[in-house]
Each structure stands twice: as structure tokens, then as C-alpha cells.
Protein backbone atom coordinates (compact mmCIF):
# COMPACT_ATOMS: atom_id res chain seq x y z
CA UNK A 1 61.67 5.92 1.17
CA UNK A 2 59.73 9.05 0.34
CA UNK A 3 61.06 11.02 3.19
CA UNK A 4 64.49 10.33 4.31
CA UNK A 5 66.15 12.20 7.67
CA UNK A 6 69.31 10.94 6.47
CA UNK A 7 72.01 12.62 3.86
CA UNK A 8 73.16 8.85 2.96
CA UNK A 9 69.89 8.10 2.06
CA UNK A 10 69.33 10.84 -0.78
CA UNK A 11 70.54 9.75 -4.28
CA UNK A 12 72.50 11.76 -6.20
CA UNK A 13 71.51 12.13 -9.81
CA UNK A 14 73.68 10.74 -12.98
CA UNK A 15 72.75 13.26 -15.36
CA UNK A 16 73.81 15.70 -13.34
CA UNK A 17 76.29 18.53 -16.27
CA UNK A 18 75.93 16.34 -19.09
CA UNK A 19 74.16 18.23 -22.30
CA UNK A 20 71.08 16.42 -23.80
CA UNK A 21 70.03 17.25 -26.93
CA UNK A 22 66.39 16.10 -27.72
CA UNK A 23 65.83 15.31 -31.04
CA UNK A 24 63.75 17.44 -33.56
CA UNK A 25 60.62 14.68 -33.57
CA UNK A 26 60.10 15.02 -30.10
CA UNK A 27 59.96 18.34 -29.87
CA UNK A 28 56.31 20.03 -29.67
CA UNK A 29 54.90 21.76 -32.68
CA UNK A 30 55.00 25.40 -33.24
CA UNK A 31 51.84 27.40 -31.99
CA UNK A 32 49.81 28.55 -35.00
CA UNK A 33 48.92 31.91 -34.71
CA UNK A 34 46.69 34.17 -37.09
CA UNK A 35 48.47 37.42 -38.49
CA UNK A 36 48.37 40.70 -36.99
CA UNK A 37 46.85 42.19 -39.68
CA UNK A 38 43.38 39.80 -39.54
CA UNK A 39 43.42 40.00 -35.49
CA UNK A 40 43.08 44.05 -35.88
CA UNK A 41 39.68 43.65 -38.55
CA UNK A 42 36.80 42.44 -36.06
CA UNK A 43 33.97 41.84 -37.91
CA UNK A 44 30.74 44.05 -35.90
CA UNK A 45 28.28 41.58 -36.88
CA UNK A 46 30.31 38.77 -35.33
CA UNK A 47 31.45 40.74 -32.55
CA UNK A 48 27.83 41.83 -31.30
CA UNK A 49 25.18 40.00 -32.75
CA UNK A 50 21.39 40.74 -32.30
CA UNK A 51 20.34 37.78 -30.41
CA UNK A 52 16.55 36.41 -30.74
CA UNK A 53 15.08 35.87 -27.57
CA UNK A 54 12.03 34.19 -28.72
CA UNK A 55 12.63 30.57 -28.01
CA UNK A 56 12.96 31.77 -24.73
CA UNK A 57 10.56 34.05 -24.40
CA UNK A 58 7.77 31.23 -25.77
CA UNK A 59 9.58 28.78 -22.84
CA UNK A 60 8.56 31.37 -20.12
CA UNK A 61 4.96 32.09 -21.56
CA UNK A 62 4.30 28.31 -21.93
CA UNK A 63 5.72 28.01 -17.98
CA UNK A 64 3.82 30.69 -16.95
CA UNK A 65 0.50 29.29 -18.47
CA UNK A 66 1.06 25.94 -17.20
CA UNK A 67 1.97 26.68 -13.61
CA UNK A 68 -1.73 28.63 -13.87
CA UNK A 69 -3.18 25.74 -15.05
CA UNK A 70 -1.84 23.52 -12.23
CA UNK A 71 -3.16 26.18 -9.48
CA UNK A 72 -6.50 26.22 -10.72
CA UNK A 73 -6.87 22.00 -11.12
CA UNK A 74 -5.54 22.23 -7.28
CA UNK A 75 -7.86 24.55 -6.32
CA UNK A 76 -10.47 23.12 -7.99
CA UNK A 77 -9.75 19.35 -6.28
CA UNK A 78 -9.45 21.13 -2.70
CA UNK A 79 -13.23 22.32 -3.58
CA UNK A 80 -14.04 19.48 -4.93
CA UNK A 81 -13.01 17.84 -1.90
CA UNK A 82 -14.32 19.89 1.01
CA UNK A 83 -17.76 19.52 -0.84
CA UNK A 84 -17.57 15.62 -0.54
CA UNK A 85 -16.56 16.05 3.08
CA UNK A 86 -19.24 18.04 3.40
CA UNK A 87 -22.47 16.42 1.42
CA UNK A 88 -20.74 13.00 3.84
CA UNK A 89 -20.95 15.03 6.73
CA UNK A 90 -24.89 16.16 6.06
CA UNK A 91 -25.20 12.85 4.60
CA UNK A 92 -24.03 10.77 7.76
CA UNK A 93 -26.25 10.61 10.54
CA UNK A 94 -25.19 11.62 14.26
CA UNK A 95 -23.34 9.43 16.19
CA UNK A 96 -25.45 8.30 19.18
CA UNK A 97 -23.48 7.11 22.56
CA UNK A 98 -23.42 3.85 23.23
CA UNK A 99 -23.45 0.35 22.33
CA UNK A 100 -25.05 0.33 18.21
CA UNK A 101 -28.74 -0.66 17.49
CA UNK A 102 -28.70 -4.70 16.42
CA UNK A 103 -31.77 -6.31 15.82
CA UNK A 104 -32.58 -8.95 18.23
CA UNK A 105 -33.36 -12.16 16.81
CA UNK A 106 -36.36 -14.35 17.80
CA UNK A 107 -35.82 -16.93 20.83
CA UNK A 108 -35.25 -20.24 19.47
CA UNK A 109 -37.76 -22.76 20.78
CA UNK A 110 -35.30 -25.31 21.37
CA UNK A 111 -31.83 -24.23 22.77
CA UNK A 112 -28.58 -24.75 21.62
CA UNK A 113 -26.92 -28.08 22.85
CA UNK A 114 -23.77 -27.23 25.80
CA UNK A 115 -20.79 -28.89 24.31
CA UNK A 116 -18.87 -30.11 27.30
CA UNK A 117 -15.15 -32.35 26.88
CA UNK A 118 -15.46 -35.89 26.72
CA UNK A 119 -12.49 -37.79 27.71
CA UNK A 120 -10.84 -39.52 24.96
CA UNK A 121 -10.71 -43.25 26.42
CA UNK A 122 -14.30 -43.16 25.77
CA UNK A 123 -13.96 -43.51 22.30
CA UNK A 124 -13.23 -46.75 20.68
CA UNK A 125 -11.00 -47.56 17.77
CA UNK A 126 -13.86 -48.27 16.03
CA UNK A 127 -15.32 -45.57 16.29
CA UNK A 128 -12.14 -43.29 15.14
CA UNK A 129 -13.25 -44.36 11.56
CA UNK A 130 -16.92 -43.15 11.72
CA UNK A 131 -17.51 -39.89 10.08
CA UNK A 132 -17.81 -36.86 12.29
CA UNK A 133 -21.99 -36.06 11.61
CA UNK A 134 -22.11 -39.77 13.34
CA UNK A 135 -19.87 -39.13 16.49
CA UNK A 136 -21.76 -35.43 17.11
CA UNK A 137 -25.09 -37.39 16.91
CA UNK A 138 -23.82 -40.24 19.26
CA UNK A 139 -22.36 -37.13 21.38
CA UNK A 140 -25.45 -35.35 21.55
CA UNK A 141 -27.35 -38.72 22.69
CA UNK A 142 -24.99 -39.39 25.26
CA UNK A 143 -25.73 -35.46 26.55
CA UNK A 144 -29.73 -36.14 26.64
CA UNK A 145 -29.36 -39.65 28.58
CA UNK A 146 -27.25 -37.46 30.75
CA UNK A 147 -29.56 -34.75 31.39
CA UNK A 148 -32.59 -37.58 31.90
């Protein structure tokens, strides 16, 4: 009970006027503290030291030279580029409307056979086992003694 709205719920504690004295090991140690005399000598050279900047300065010329380098390579590719596009543009001939140029191959002298569905109670058992060259070539007779 965290929060209680009622006095008989609060506890009341034990400890409550009785001195505690807390032993000389438990006690934190004392804060060390310089003397007065060193805190007033500050020595100037670690008080304000001349700081080199060249590290950094080397770090921003190196950045510099490199983000130069990286805009000429870009510009360079975009050229590069919109010359390709270009010699493929001059290259490529002009489109033409309409269905594309095929050459058209010579007639056959004899045409290709009609394949029409033969019903499957035709076929015999036996003939289940033949390979397929011999049922296309029994197929195709059966088409010309039709046609006759």
C-alpha cells in the first residue's frame, strides 16, 4: 500500500528519539584537498597552452581535396554518360511505324499436315506401347486415307 487514505494505515516508525551512533568504519573518508598555498601558483604554461592546430588543419585540406576529387569523377561520368546516350542515339536508326520488317520465308512445296483430335478408343492397348515417331506416322496415314 503505496498510497494509503487512511491514518490506521500509516506505520509509525521504531527508531523514532533513539541516538544512533555509526561506527568510525562506516563513515566516508575525508575529502583530500590540495593546500592553499599550491591552489594560488597557476602555472601559465598549463593554464594557456599554445595549441597546434595542424592535425586538424591537414584533416580539412585532405577533405577539401577529396570532396574536389569526387565532383570532378561525377562530372566526368555524367559526360561520359550523355556522350553514350548520344553516339546510341546517332547510332540507332529511326523508329519506323508499324509492324517490324521480317523476312518472309519461301513457300514450302508441300504443306504442313492439320493435326485434328482423335478420339482415344481408337487406340489399342497395343498400340500404347509403340513409340511415339510410330503412332504420328500411323496418324498421319490415317489423315491422307481421310483426305482420299
Amino acid at each position: 500500500m503505496a498510497y494509503s487514505r487512511y491514518d490506521s494505515d500509516k506505520q509509525v516508525p521504531y527508531m523514532d528519539g533513539i541516538p544512533v551512533k555509526i561506527s568510525e568504519q562506516y563513515k566516508p573518508p575525508k575529502k583530500i584537498t590540495l593546500p592553499s598555498a599550491i591552489l594560488n601558483k597557476l602555472n601559465p604554461e598549463t593554464v594557456l597552452p599554445e595549441y597546434d592546430f595542424t592535425l586538424e588543419r591537414s584533416v580539412m585540406e585532405k577533405m577539401s581535396e577529396w570532396r574536389q576529387l569526387r565532383n570532378s569523377q561525377r562530372s566526368a561520368r555524367r559526360e561520359r554518360i550523355e556522350a553514350e546516350r548520344q553516339a546510341r542515339v546517332a547510332s540507332e536508326p529511326e523508329e519506323k511505324l508499324g509492324p517490324p520488317e521480317r523476312p518472309l520465308s519461301p513457300p514450302t512445296s508441300k504443306p504442313y499436315p492439320i493435326l485434328t483430335p482423335v478420339p482415344i478408343n481408337r487406340l489399342d492397348v497395343n498400340q500404347s506401347s509403340r513409340s511415339v515417331p510410330d503412332l504420328v506416322q500411323q496418324l498421319e496415314t490415317e489423315l491422307r486415307d481421310k483426305r482420299e
